[in-house]
Structure formats: C-alpha cells, structure tokens
Amino acid sequence: MVETRVDPATTLSFSVGGQTQTLALGKDMVIGSRAEKPSIDIKDSDVVFVGYGVNAPEQNWNDYDGVDVNGKTVVMLINDPGFLRKDESLFKGRAMTYYGRWTYKFEEAARQGAKAALIVHNTEPAAYGWDVVVNSWTGPAHDLPLSEDPEKRIDAQGWITLNAAKALFAADGKDFEKLMLEADAPGFKAVPLHATASSWIKLSMENKFSHNAVAILPGSEKPGESVLYMGHWDHLGVNASSDGEDHIFNGAIDNASGVSGALEIAHAFSAMASKPARSIVILLPTLEESGLLGSKYFAAHPPINLAKLAAVINMDALPIRGRNADMGVIGQGQSADLEALLLDQLKAQGRTMEPEAAPEKGFFFRSDHFNFAKQGVPALYARAGLTHVDKGAAYGQQWSDDYTSNRYHKPADAFDPNWDYAGLIDDLNLYFEVGKRLSVAGQWPTWSESSEFRTAREASSSERTD
Ligand SMILES: [Zn+2]
C-alpha cells in the first residue's frame, strides 16, 4: 500500500468574474491526490457543475450527458438525486445508493476524464459535518499502489464547503441553492461556469506492507465454485496521543470478534463428516480501517474465480452483549435471495428481521464485502439487532450508545471477561447455516432488480451454467 500525506502548503483557488477566490486548506476545502505523484499542478482548468456527478444506466440518469469534462474540474453534490426535495421516487428514496457515496463520485469523474473533482459539503445529505471531512482528509491517506489497482484515478479530488461553493457560483452570477434543486430533479443538464480552478498539491508518499490471510477448504464436488466468509483483522494500531494506558487500539469487538467467528466457521466446515460440495473460503482482510484495501486487493487479484463465487458473508463486530431477538440487514433490498436465506435461519432461531436502521448512511458501502459487490458478487452483511431477549430494546440501545461514544475506534475496545457470548453463538450458527445452504451446487443467489451491482454480475452469467 501507499501512504500519502498532503503538505499544508497545498493550494486551491478559483478565478471567476475577474477575481481570484483563494480557499484555505481545512477551513474552506480539503484536497488530495491518488495519482502517486509527488506533486500535482493544475492551472486554469475550466469548472463544470455536474449536479450529483451520477451516471446510472439502470436509473436512466446521466449527469455527464452532453458535456465534455475532459481535463476539467467538476463540482458536484453529495448523496443521490431526489435527496434534497425528498422525492422518494428517485433512486432508492431515503436509502443511499452507491451513486451517493463520495468514493463513487471521484471514480466516475475519473472515468469521464476530468482533471479534478470537488464535492460540495452539505451536512444533511452527507450525514456528517465538515469537521468529519477535515479529520479524515488531513491525516495520512492509504491506497493500493497504482500498479495493483485496476480502477482509473483522477489527479485531484477533494471537498469544498457549501459557503465556498455559494461564493464561487455567485461570482459567476449563479444561484447555487437554485442549481442544487435543479440538479435534484430529472432533466438536469450540467452547467459550465465562467470560472477556472487552479491547484498545487504537494504530497509525501511512503510504501508500506500488510497481509491478507486466506484459507480454502476445497469443495468435494465443485471445488471451482465457492462461498466466502470474511472478517477484517486490522484495526487502528497504536496512537500515542490517544487515551488509554497503553494507547493500543485492540479492536476486540471491531473486529477480533469477526475474526474469531470466521475461525470458528472454518473449524465447523472442516469438522463436517461429508465436506461441502463447493469450496469454503475464509478471508481475513487487512486494512479495512484504511479504506478497505485488503479486500480491494483480494477482489482485484482473486485466487478464486469470482464469477463462480456464489456469495460472500461479512462479519464485522459481532454481538457480545447476550441474546438478541432480531437482526438487521445492511443494504436491505440489495439481494432478496440472500435475505430470504437469512430470514429462514432467523425464523428457525425464533428471531425476527428488523428494517435497516439508517439506510441513508450508506453503511453497505463501508465494509469489506463491498469490494466484492462492486465486482458483482452477491454480498450479505447483517448485524444483530438491539432487542435483547431478556432485557429488551432499551438495554440494547443503551449498550450501543455506550459502545459508540466510549469504545468504538478507541483503545477501550478491549476484551472483557464478562462478555456474554450467547448472541454471538446464535449469529455464528446462523451464518454457518446460510453458508451451508449456499455451498450446495446449483445455488446462485442474485442481486435484486434495483441493485446497482446487478449489471456487474450479469456480465459473467455465462460462467455459471448449472
Ligand atoms: Zn470493522
């Protein structure tokens, strides 16, 4: 992997209406580059407002239609069309699609040939404040080396504040608030500005190494077909400026729990008297917390045929707070087939399926299974619900709030001998049974009609003949 840091001397400015607007790093903008160059110099690149920057054939929506952005700087909104006017008929209503994620927007801008891409921050559609953007963009950024990453990259990518965007558009005689609403409705056409962007980005880079761990139990009948379980093994390492006695981010729940689960599942399949027809793959990816890089590398250089990978099951932070009466699927609606398999097992355990708690936050795109989804492989990512079997929903909520504020991504996410494993065992039994069903030859779960990953899977359908 490559670790990149942006030098504080980095600049971004707009030339518009005869004036120069200089944006301050951290205050008005953040910017970086994944181009693996020590510096990027952009001079007077034409600015184009491309709405949400979305090109979604299955939604019949293309913000780049009829506009050439080659070598230009695109400015765009966060989230996906319909969000601002609360139009439930567009895309997936309140739920965020991949087109709403900032990562997608930079990928699409790169495919369109743009030189630079700037997302306008807006707290509600982003689901986080400007401080979160600044925090995650001012530390080191991690990437696969260019040579290992098949995806196209853009020279410069960043965010600007809503106020900076309003000032830019106003200087060109345009009302940004009005344009935002136009971009939110069908029929929007990209708007070229009478403005140019210039940026000088200075970067320091360092190569680093980490490892994925992979184990394969060959299938007894169809070893070329497989089912994959995963749980990321990395966490945040050591940070001397953090709280805690030893400053070690143990990541006991996030995600030693998932790793232990994956090892137990490996053990359970190995112990079966008659081995599954399909291969069972156990993947413990690294660098999940650094941009899902371990799983990205695996999916880009797979030691198995992804076209014949029936599905992936991701375990990230398993419950250690006792039995839970319910479970929720993250990215609910993406694969009705996989959800049906899960629901069968939930029913067998006397549990229920809860609607996804915060579909607008796009959690489906923020853990390792997502790199498989992008390659078309159906992915299941579920989480135990908050209703404790004996102590009720209030207990679960209280536990979750305490975890989020006191332990999540902190040294305090440490092993506790008082953990209650009953709920974790329920979940592992359930994942084992779902995988066992998928390990029978002939089962090819699909993405739902509305899924943005369906097209990628269909491209390899000829390889799944039985
Ligand atoms: Zn995690």
Short mmCIF file of C-alpha atoms and ligand atoms in Angstrom, two decimals:
data_model
loop_
_atom_site.label_atom_id
_atom_site.label_comp_id
_atom_site.label_asym_id
_atom_site.label_seq_id
_atom_site.Cartn_x
_atom_site.Cartn_y
_atom_site.Cartn_z
CA MET A 1 0.00 0.00 0.00
CA VAL A 2 0.98 3.62 -0.40
CA GLU A 3 0.60 6.08 2.43
CA THR A 4 0.19 9.66 1.27
CA ARG A 5 0.24 12.90 3.25
CA VAL A 6 -0.84 16.27 1.90
CA ASP A 7 1.55 19.13 2.65
CA PRO A 8 -0.12 22.08 4.44
CA ALA A 9 1.26 24.39 1.69
CA THR A 10 -1.26 22.85 -0.76
CA THR A 11 -3.48 25.42 -2.50
CA LEU A 12 -6.78 25.68 -4.36
CA SER A 13 -8.23 28.80 -5.96
CA PHE A 14 -10.90 29.83 -8.44
CA SER A 15 -10.59 32.56 -10.99
CA VAL A 16 -14.10 33.92 -11.57
CA GLY A 17 -15.67 37.22 -12.62
CA GLY A 18 -12.29 38.96 -12.75
CA GLN A 19 -11.41 37.99 -9.17
CA THR A 20 -9.42 35.22 -7.50
CA GLN A 21 -11.06 33.27 -4.69
CA THR A 22 -8.44 31.53 -2.58
CA LEU A 23 -9.72 28.67 -0.43
CA ALA A 24 -7.92 27.84 2.83
CA LEU A 25 -6.96 24.20 3.39
CA GLY A 26 -9.04 22.75 6.24
CA LYS A 27 -11.26 25.81 6.56
CA ASP A 28 -12.82 26.07 3.08
CA MET A 29 -11.54 22.94 1.36
CA VAL A 30 -9.65 19.69 1.60
CA ILE A 31 -7.84 18.27 -1.39
CA GLY A 32 -5.58 15.33 -2.15
CA SER A 33 -4.40 13.08 -4.93
CA ARG A 34 -4.23 9.34 -5.52
CA ALA A 35 -2.13 9.71 -8.66
CA GLU A 36 1.09 8.59 -6.94
CA LYS A 37 2.99 11.71 -7.94
CA PRO A 38 4.96 13.95 -5.53
CA SER A 39 3.07 17.00 -6.71
CA ILE A 40 0.10 17.93 -8.87
CA ASP A 41 -0.09 21.28 -10.60
CA ILE A 42 -3.40 22.29 -12.12
CA LYS A 43 -3.60 25.63 -13.90
CA ASP A 44 -6.80 27.32 -15.07
CA SER A 45 -8.91 24.21 -15.52
CA ASP A 46 -12.47 25.01 -16.64
CA VAL A 47 -15.09 24.42 -13.96
CA VAL A 48 -18.31 22.49 -14.70
CA PHE A 49 -21.17 21.85 -12.27
CA VAL A 50 -22.30 18.26 -12.88
CA GLY A 51 -25.12 18.02 -10.31
CA TYR A 52 -24.68 14.79 -8.36
CA GLY A 53 -21.99 13.54 -10.77
CA VAL A 54 -24.00 10.36 -11.34
CA ASN A 55 -24.08 8.09 -14.37
CA ALA A 56 -26.61 5.36 -13.54
CA PRO A 57 -27.89 3.48 -16.59
CA GLU A 58 -30.40 1.38 -14.59
CA GLN A 59 -31.88 4.61 -13.17
CA ASN A 60 -31.87 6.27 -16.59
CA TRP A 61 -29.82 9.13 -15.16
CA ASN A 62 -26.62 10.68 -16.51
CA ASP A 63 -25.33 13.98 -15.14
CA TYR A 64 -22.49 13.87 -17.68
CA ASP A 65 -24.80 13.60 -20.68
CA GLY A 66 -23.85 16.03 -23.44
CA VAL A 67 -20.95 17.65 -21.61
CA ASP A 68 -17.23 17.14 -22.17
CA VAL A 69 -15.33 17.30 -18.89
CA ASN A 70 -12.02 16.06 -20.24
CA GLY A 71 -9.21 17.87 -18.38
CA LYS A 72 -11.75 19.99 -16.50
CA THR A 73 -12.68 20.46 -12.84
CA VAL A 74 -16.08 19.05 -11.92
CA VAL A 75 -18.02 20.36 -8.93
CA MET A 76 -20.78 18.16 -7.55
CA LEU A 77 -23.25 17.42 -4.78
CA ILE A 78 -23.06 14.67 -2.18
CA ASN A 79 -25.78 11.91 -1.95
CA ASP A 80 -28.05 10.98 -4.86
CA PRO A 81 -30.84 12.61 -6.90
CA GLY A 82 -34.09 13.25 -5.06
CA PHE A 83 -32.50 13.67 -1.63
CA LEU A 84 -32.92 17.43 -1.32
CA ARG A 85 -36.56 17.51 -2.42
CA LYS A 86 -37.30 14.28 -0.50
CA ASP A 87 -38.51 12.69 -3.74
CA GLU A 88 -38.93 9.01 -2.79
CA SER A 89 -39.49 8.02 -6.42
CA LEU A 90 -35.90 8.76 -7.46
CA PHE A 91 -33.12 6.24 -6.92
CA LYS A 92 -33.89 4.45 -3.64
CA GLY A 93 -35.61 7.29 -1.81
CA ARG A 94 -34.10 7.90 1.61
CA ALA A 95 -31.67 4.97 1.32
CA MET A 96 -28.31 5.94 -0.10
CA THR A 97 -27.23 4.15 -3.27
CA TYR A 98 -23.59 3.72 -4.21
CA TYR A 99 -24.06 6.73 -6.50
CA GLY A 100 -24.45 8.82 -3.37
CA ARG A 101 -21.07 7.90 -1.86
CA TRP A 102 -18.14 10.26 -2.26
CA THR A 103 -15.89 7.41 -3.43
CA TYR A 104 -18.20 6.72 -6.39
CA LYS A 105 -18.21 10.38 -7.40
CA PHE A 106 -14.44 10.52 -7.75
CA GLU A 107 -14.37 7.17 -9.60
CA GLU A 108 -16.98 8.36 -12.11
CA ALA A 109 -15.23 11.72 -12.60
CA ALA A 110 -12.03 9.77 -13.36
CA ARG A 111 -13.88 7.57 -15.90
CA GLN A 112 -15.20 10.76 -17.53
CA GLY A 113 -11.65 12.08 -17.92
CA ALA A 114 -11.90 15.02 -15.50
CA LYS A 115 -8.69 16.51 -14.11
CA ALA A 116 -10.09 17.39 -10.69
CA ALA A 117 -13.31 16.69 -8.79
CA LEU A 118 -14.69 18.70 -5.89
CA ILE A 119 -17.67 17.66 -3.80
CA VAL A 120 -19.68 20.40 -2.12
CA HIS A 121 -20.16 19.52 1.55
CA ASN A 122 -23.67 19.73 2.95
CA THR A 123 -24.30 18.25 6.39
CA GLU A 124 -27.69 16.59 5.92
CA PRO A 125 -27.07 14.76 2.62
CA ALA A 126 -23.51 13.88 3.68
CA ALA A 127 -24.74 12.59 7.07
CA TYR A 128 -21.70 14.15 8.76
CA GLY A 129 -20.32 17.60 9.49
CA TRP A 130 -17.43 19.47 7.87
CA ASP A 131 -15.21 18.54 10.85
CA VAL A 132 -15.51 14.84 9.92
CA VAL A 133 -14.42 15.62 6.36
CA VAL A 134 -11.44 17.62 7.63
CA ASN A 135 -10.43 14.93 10.16
CA SER A 136 -10.48 12.14 7.63
CA TRP A 137 -8.66 14.18 4.94
CA THR A 138 -5.86 15.74 6.98
CA GLY A 139 -4.22 12.55 8.26
CA PRO A 140 -2.41 10.00 6.09
CA ALA A 141 -4.41 8.53 3.19
CA HIS A 142 -3.94 4.93 2.11
CA ASP A 143 -4.21 3.36 -1.29
CA LEU A 144 -3.21 0.31 -3.22
CA PRO A 145 -0.17 1.04 -5.38
CA LEU A 146 -1.33 2.20 -8.84
CA SER A 147 0.22 -0.93 -10.36
CA GLU A 148 -2.10 -3.16 -8.26
CA ASP A 149 -5.32 -1.22 -8.78
CA PRO A 150 -7.30 -1.67 -11.99
CA GLU A 151 -9.50 1.38 -11.27
CA LYS A 152 -8.92 4.65 -13.06
CA ARG A 153 -7.90 7.55 -10.82
CA ILE A 154 -8.25 11.30 -11.01
CA ASP A 155 -5.35 13.73 -10.45
CA ALA A 156 -7.03 15.80 -7.75
CA GLN A 157 -10.02 15.12 -5.54
CA GLY A 158 -11.44 17.00 -2.61
CA TRP A 159 -14.30 18.76 -0.91
CA ILE A 160 -15.28 22.42 -0.61
CA THR A 161 -17.67 23.92 1.94
CA LEU A 162 -21.18 24.95 1.00
CA ASN A 163 -20.23 28.60 1.61
CA ALA A 164 -17.22 28.34 -0.73
CA ALA A 165 -19.50 26.89 -3.42
CA LYS A 166 -22.08 29.65 -2.96
CA ALA A 167 -19.36 32.30 -3.29
CA LEU A 168 -17.96 30.67 -6.45
CA PHE A 169 -21.34 30.44 -8.17
CA ALA A 170 -22.43 33.93 -7.01
CA ALA A 171 -19.29 35.46 -8.57
CA ASP A 172 -20.44 33.93 -11.87
CA GLY A 173 -23.96 35.36 -11.40
CA LYS A 174 -25.48 31.99 -10.46
CA ASP A 175 -27.64 31.00 -7.52
CA PHE A 176 -26.15 27.79 -6.11
CA GLU A 177 -29.18 26.95 -3.92
CA LYS A 178 -31.38 27.11 -7.01
CA LEU A 179 -28.97 24.98 -9.07
CA MET A 180 -28.86 22.38 -6.29
CA LEU A 181 -32.62 21.91 -6.56
CA GLU A 182 -32.44 21.74 -10.36
CA ALA A 183 -29.76 19.06 -10.11
CA ASP A 184 -32.05 17.15 -7.73
CA ALA A 185 -34.79 16.72 -10.38
CA PRO A 186 -34.94 14.79 -13.68
CA GLY A 187 -33.94 16.74 -16.79
CA PHE A 188 -30.94 18.46 -15.20
CA LYS A 189 -28.12 19.33 -17.57
CA ALA A 190 -24.54 20.03 -16.46
CA VAL A 191 -23.73 23.75 -16.15
CA PRO A 192 -20.31 25.05 -17.34
CA LEU A 193 -19.17 28.01 -15.22
CA HIS A 194 -17.25 31.04 -16.45
CA ALA A 195 -14.61 30.09 -13.95
CA THR A 196 -11.35 28.16 -13.75
CA ALA A 197 -9.72 26.23 -10.93
CA SER A 198 -6.02 26.12 -10.08
CA SER A 199 -4.44 23.87 -7.54
CA TRP A 200 -0.99 22.90 -6.41
CA ILE A 201 -0.89 19.76 -4.31
CA LYS A 202 2.30 18.68 -2.62
CA LEU A 203 2.45 15.12 -1.31
CA SER A 204 4.78 12.87 0.60
CA MET A 205 4.50 9.15 -0.05
CA GLU A 206 5.67 6.01 1.65
CA ASN A 207 5.28 2.35 0.66
CA LYS A 208 4.02 0.02 3.39
CA PHE A 209 3.09 -3.65 3.54
CA SER A 210 0.42 -5.69 5.20
CA HIS A 211 -1.07 -9.13 4.59
CA ASN A 212 -4.42 -10.74 3.98
CA ALA A 213 -4.87 -14.21 5.47
CA VAL A 214 -6.77 -16.70 3.29
CA ALA A 215 -7.74 -20.33 3.83
CA ILE A 216 -9.60 -22.60 1.43
CA LEU A 217 -11.43 -25.84 2.16
CA PRO A 218 -11.71 -27.42 -1.32
CA GLY A 219 -15.23 -28.43 -2.31
CA SER A 220 -15.94 -32.16 -2.59
CA GLU A 221 -17.86 -31.89 -5.91
CA LYS A 222 -17.37 -28.39 -7.32
CA PRO A 223 -14.07 -27.07 -5.99
CA GLY A 224 -14.07 -24.28 -8.62
CA GLU A 225 -17.24 -22.85 -7.06
CA SER A 226 -17.13 -21.25 -3.65
CA VAL A 227 -18.70 -19.43 -0.72
CA LEU A 228 -16.59 -16.86 1.13
CA TYR A 229 -16.67 -15.69 4.74
CA MET A 230 -14.71 -12.66 5.82
CA GLY A 231 -13.79 -10.65 8.90
CA HIS A 232 -11.13 -7.92 8.79
CA TRP A 233 -8.22 -8.49 11.18
CA ASP A 234 -6.74 -4.99 11.23
CA HIS A 235 -7.64 -2.11 13.50
CA LEU A 236 -6.06 1.29 14.14
CA GLY A 237 -2.71 0.21 15.62
CA VAL A 238 -1.04 2.36 18.27
CA ASN A 239 -1.53 6.08 18.68
CA ALA A 240 0.43 7.76 21.47
CA SER A 241 -1.88 10.77 21.51
CA SER A 242 -4.96 8.64 22.30
CA ASP A 243 -6.45 7.83 25.71
CA GLY A 244 -5.84 4.55 27.48
CA GLU A 245 -2.89 3.21 29.41
CA ASP A 246 -1.04 1.58 26.52
CA HIS A 247 -2.55 3.57 23.58
CA ILE A 248 -3.16 0.26 21.79
CA PHE A 249 -6.29 0.06 19.66
CA ASN A 250 -7.11 -3.55 20.42
CA GLY A 251 -10.19 -3.67 18.24
CA ALA A 252 -11.60 -6.51 20.31
CA ILE A 253 -15.18 -6.12 19.08
CA ASP A 254 -14.18 -4.36 15.84
CA ASN A 255 -13.07 -6.83 14.62
CA ALA A 256 -11.34 -9.57 16.61
CA SER A 257 -14.89 -10.81 17.23
CA GLY A 258 -15.42 -11.29 13.47
CA VAL A 259 -12.02 -12.95 13.06
CA SER A 260 -12.79 -15.41 15.87
CA GLY A 261 -16.15 -16.04 14.23
CA ALA A 262 -14.54 -16.75 10.85
CA LEU A 263 -12.10 -19.18 12.52
CA GLU A 264 -14.97 -20.99 14.28
CA ILE A 265 -16.84 -21.28 10.99
CA ALA A 266 -13.69 -22.65 9.32
CA HIS A 267 -13.48 -25.20 12.11
CA ALA A 268 -17.14 -26.16 11.77
CA PHE A 269 -16.88 -26.77 8.00
CA SER A 270 -13.61 -28.71 8.41
CA ALA A 271 -15.25 -30.92 11.05
CA MET A 272 -18.19 -31.93 8.82
CA ALA A 273 -18.26 -35.66 8.10
CA SER A 274 -19.12 -35.06 4.45
CA LYS A 275 -17.45 -31.96 3.10
CA PRO A 276 -19.49 -29.27 1.29
CA ALA A 277 -19.84 -29.59 -2.49
CA ARG A 278 -18.38 -26.12 -3.04
CA SER A 279 -15.16 -24.71 -1.65
CA ILE A 280 -15.36 -22.66 1.53
CA VAL A 281 -13.03 -19.67 1.53
CA ILE A 282 -12.12 -17.87 4.74
CA LEU A 283 -10.68 -14.40 4.13
CA LEU A 284 -9.25 -12.23 6.90
CA PRO A 285 -8.54 -8.99 5.04
CA THR A 286 -6.16 -6.33 6.28
CA LEU A 287 -6.51 -2.52 6.02
CA GLU A 288 -10.28 -2.40 6.30
CA GLU A 289 -9.91 0.64 8.53
CA SER A 290 -7.62 2.23 5.92
CA GLY A 291 -10.06 2.28 3.01
CA LEU A 292 -10.99 -1.41 2.60
CA LEU A 293 -7.64 -2.01 0.88
CA GLY A 294 -7.07 -5.68 1.80
CA SER A 295 -10.39 -6.78 0.34
CA LYS A 296 -9.88 -4.47 -2.63
CA TYR A 297 -6.56 -6.17 -3.36
CA PHE A 298 -8.12 -9.62 -2.97
CA ALA A 299 -11.01 -8.76 -5.32
CA ALA A 300 -8.59 -7.27 -7.87
CA HIS A 301 -6.25 -10.30 -7.71
CA PRO A 302 -8.57 -13.13 -6.70
CA PRO A 303 -7.05 -16.60 -6.15
CA ILE A 304 -10.56 -17.97 -6.87
CA ASN A 305 -12.96 -17.34 -9.76
CA LEU A 306 -15.25 -14.50 -8.65
CA ALA A 307 -17.78 -15.41 -11.35
CA LYS A 308 -18.21 -18.73 -9.51
CA LEU A 309 -18.17 -17.27 -6.04
CA ALA A 310 -21.81 -17.80 -5.02
CA ALA A 311 -21.83 -15.16 -2.29
CA VAL A 312 -19.78 -13.52 0.43
CA ILE A 313 -20.76 -13.19 4.09
CA ASN A 314 -19.09 -10.39 6.01
CA MET A 315 -18.74 -10.38 9.78
CA ASP A 316 -17.73 -7.05 11.28
CA ALA A 317 -18.24 -6.54 15.03
CA LEU A 318 -20.23 -9.45 16.43
CA PRO A 319 -22.54 -9.03 19.46
CA ILE A 320 -21.10 -9.86 22.90
CA ARG A 321 -24.00 -8.47 24.89
CA GLY A 322 -26.11 -11.64 25.11
CA ARG A 323 -29.01 -12.94 23.05
CA ASN A 324 -30.68 -10.64 20.55
CA ALA A 325 -34.25 -11.17 19.36
CA ASP A 326 -33.66 -9.59 15.97
CA MET A 327 -31.22 -8.92 13.20
CA GLY A 328 -30.94 -6.25 10.51
CA VAL A 329 -29.52 -6.49 7.01
CA ILE A 330 -27.30 -3.60 6.00
CA GLY A 331 -28.06 -2.69 2.40
CA GLN A 332 -31.50 -4.24 2.77
CA GLY A 333 -33.13 -4.89 -0.60
CA GLN A 334 -29.84 -5.41 -2.44
CA SER A 335 -30.27 -9.18 -2.64
CA ALA A 336 -33.70 -10.59 -1.83
CA ASP A 337 -32.26 -14.09 -2.38
CA LEU A 338 -29.65 -13.76 0.36
CA GLU A 339 -32.09 -12.03 2.69
CA ALA A 340 -34.54 -14.93 2.24
CA LEU A 341 -31.84 -17.41 3.25
CA LEU A 342 -31.04 -15.34 6.31
CA LEU A 343 -34.70 -14.94 7.24
CA ASP A 344 -35.19 -18.74 7.13
CA GLN A 345 -32.43 -19.18 9.68
CA LEU A 346 -33.68 -16.30 11.84
CA LYS A 347 -37.12 -17.93 11.96
CA ALA A 348 -35.54 -21.25 12.92
CA GLN A 349 -33.96 -19.44 15.88
CA GLY A 350 -37.23 -17.71 16.77
CA ARG A 351 -35.83 -14.32 15.80
CA THR A 352 -37.11 -11.57 13.52
CA MET A 353 -35.65 -9.36 10.80
CA GLU A 354 -35.65 -5.65 11.58
CA PRO A 355 -35.79 -2.98 8.86
CA GLU A 356 -32.39 -1.37 8.29
CA ALA A 357 -31.88 1.35 10.88
CA ALA A 358 -30.14 4.09 8.88
CA PRO A 359 -30.18 3.25 5.15
CA GLU A 360 -29.38 6.90 4.35
CA LYS A 361 -25.90 6.47 5.87
CA GLY A 362 -24.75 4.02 3.20
CA PHE A 363 -23.12 1.53 5.61
CA PHE A 364 -23.34 -1.17 2.93
CA PHE A 365 -20.54 0.63 1.08
CA ARG A 366 -18.30 0.93 4.13
CA SER A 367 -17.07 -2.59 4.89
CA ASP A 368 -15.10 -5.26 3.02
CA HIS A 369 -17.92 -7.17 1.28
CA PHE A 370 -18.46 -4.02 -0.79
CA ASN A 371 -15.34 -4.67 -2.89
CA PHE A 372 -16.92 -7.98 -3.90
CA ALA A 373 -20.27 -6.33 -4.61
CA LYS A 374 -18.51 -3.95 -6.99
CA GLN A 375 -17.25 -7.00 -8.89
CA GLY A 376 -20.81 -8.34 -8.95
CA VAL A 377 -20.56 -10.96 -6.20
CA PRO A 378 -23.75 -11.03 -4.07
CA ALA A 379 -22.92 -9.96 -0.53
CA LEU A 380 -24.60 -10.42 2.83
CA TYR A 381 -23.80 -8.03 5.65
CA ALA A 382 -26.06 -8.32 8.68
CA ARG A 383 -25.92 -7.08 12.24
CA ALA A 384 -27.58 -8.33 15.41
CA GLY A 385 -30.47 -6.05 16.36
CA LEU A 386 -30.72 -4.13 19.61
CA THR A 387 -33.59 -6.00 21.26
CA HIS A 388 -32.07 -8.11 23.99
CA VAL A 389 -34.09 -11.30 24.55
CA ASP A 390 -34.38 -10.84 28.35
CA LYS A 391 -33.55 -7.19 28.91
CA GLY A 392 -35.46 -5.61 25.99
CA ALA A 393 -34.74 -2.88 23.47
CA ALA A 394 -33.74 -0.16 25.95
CA TYR A 395 -30.83 -2.29 27.18
CA GLY A 396 -29.59 -2.88 23.63
CA GLN A 397 -29.85 0.78 22.77
CA GLN A 398 -28.02 1.78 25.93
CA TRP A 399 -25.29 -0.76 25.18
CA SER A 400 -24.95 0.52 21.63
CA ASP A 401 -24.82 4.20 22.66
CA ASP A 402 -22.17 3.39 25.26
CA TYR A 403 -20.11 1.45 22.70
CA THR A 404 -20.35 4.23 20.12
CA SER A 405 -19.31 7.00 22.49
CA ASN A 406 -16.78 5.19 24.71
CA ARG A 407 -15.26 2.26 22.86
CA TYR A 408 -15.78 2.44 19.06
CA HIS A 409 -12.40 3.18 17.41
CA LYS A 410 -10.80 3.83 20.81
CA PRO A 411 -8.22 1.90 22.87
CA ALA A 412 -11.13 0.95 25.18
CA ASP A 413 -12.44 -1.52 22.56
CA ALA A 414 -10.70 -4.23 24.60
CA PHE A 415 -11.50 -7.77 25.69
CA ASP A 416 -13.71 -8.04 28.74
CA PRO A 417 -14.02 -11.37 30.60
CA ASN A 418 -17.66 -10.52 31.36
CA TRP A 419 -18.76 -10.71 27.75
CA ASP A 420 -21.87 -12.82 27.16
CA TYR A 421 -21.35 -14.98 24.07
CA ALA A 422 -24.90 -16.36 23.70
CA GLY A 423 -25.86 -13.87 20.95
CA LEU A 424 -22.58 -14.28 19.14
CA ILE A 425 -23.08 -18.06 19.06
CA ASP A 426 -26.61 -17.57 17.68
CA ASP A 427 -25.24 -15.36 14.90
CA LEU A 428 -22.40 -17.73 14.03
CA ASN A 429 -24.76 -20.72 13.86
CA LEU A 430 -26.93 -18.67 11.54
CA TYR A 431 -24.03 -17.63 9.27
CA PHE A 432 -22.82 -21.23 9.21
CA GLU A 433 -26.27 -22.49 8.12
CA VAL A 434 -26.64 -19.77 5.45
CA GLY A 435 -23.19 -20.66 4.06
CA LYS A 436 -24.01 -24.37 4.18
CA ARG A 437 -27.11 -23.76 2.06
CA LEU A 438 -25.00 -21.74 -0.40
CA SER A 439 -22.34 -24.45 -0.50
CA VAL A 440 -24.75 -26.81 -2.26
CA ALA A 441 -24.07 -26.82 -6.01
CA GLY A 442 -26.57 -25.11 -8.27
CA GLN A 443 -27.42 -22.21 -5.94
CA TRP A 444 -26.68 -18.82 -7.50
CA PRO A 445 -28.27 -16.03 -5.48
CA THR A 446 -28.78 -12.85 -7.48
CA TRP A 447 -28.94 -9.13 -6.85
CA SER A 448 -32.38 -7.56 -6.80
CA GLU A 449 -33.67 -5.74 -9.89
CA SER A 450 -32.97 -2.30 -8.40
CA SER A 451 -29.42 -3.12 -7.28
CA GLU A 452 -26.58 -1.08 -8.73
CA PHE A 453 -24.45 -4.29 -8.71
CA ARG A 454 -26.74 -6.42 -10.86
CA THR A 455 -25.16 -5.42 -14.19
CA ALA A 456 -21.68 -6.40 -12.99
CA ARG A 457 -22.91 -9.89 -12.02
CA GLU A 458 -24.83 -10.42 -15.26
CA ALA A 459 -21.66 -9.78 -17.25
CA SER A 460 -20.30 -13.15 -16.02
CA SER A 461 -23.56 -15.14 -16.19
CA SER A 462 -22.27 -17.44 -18.95
CA GLU A 463 -19.72 -18.86 -16.49
CA ARG A 464 -22.48 -20.07 -14.14
CA THR A 465 -24.10 -22.72 -16.25
CA ASP A 466 -25.65 -25.07 -13.67
ZN ZN B 1 -14.83 -3.11 11.46
#
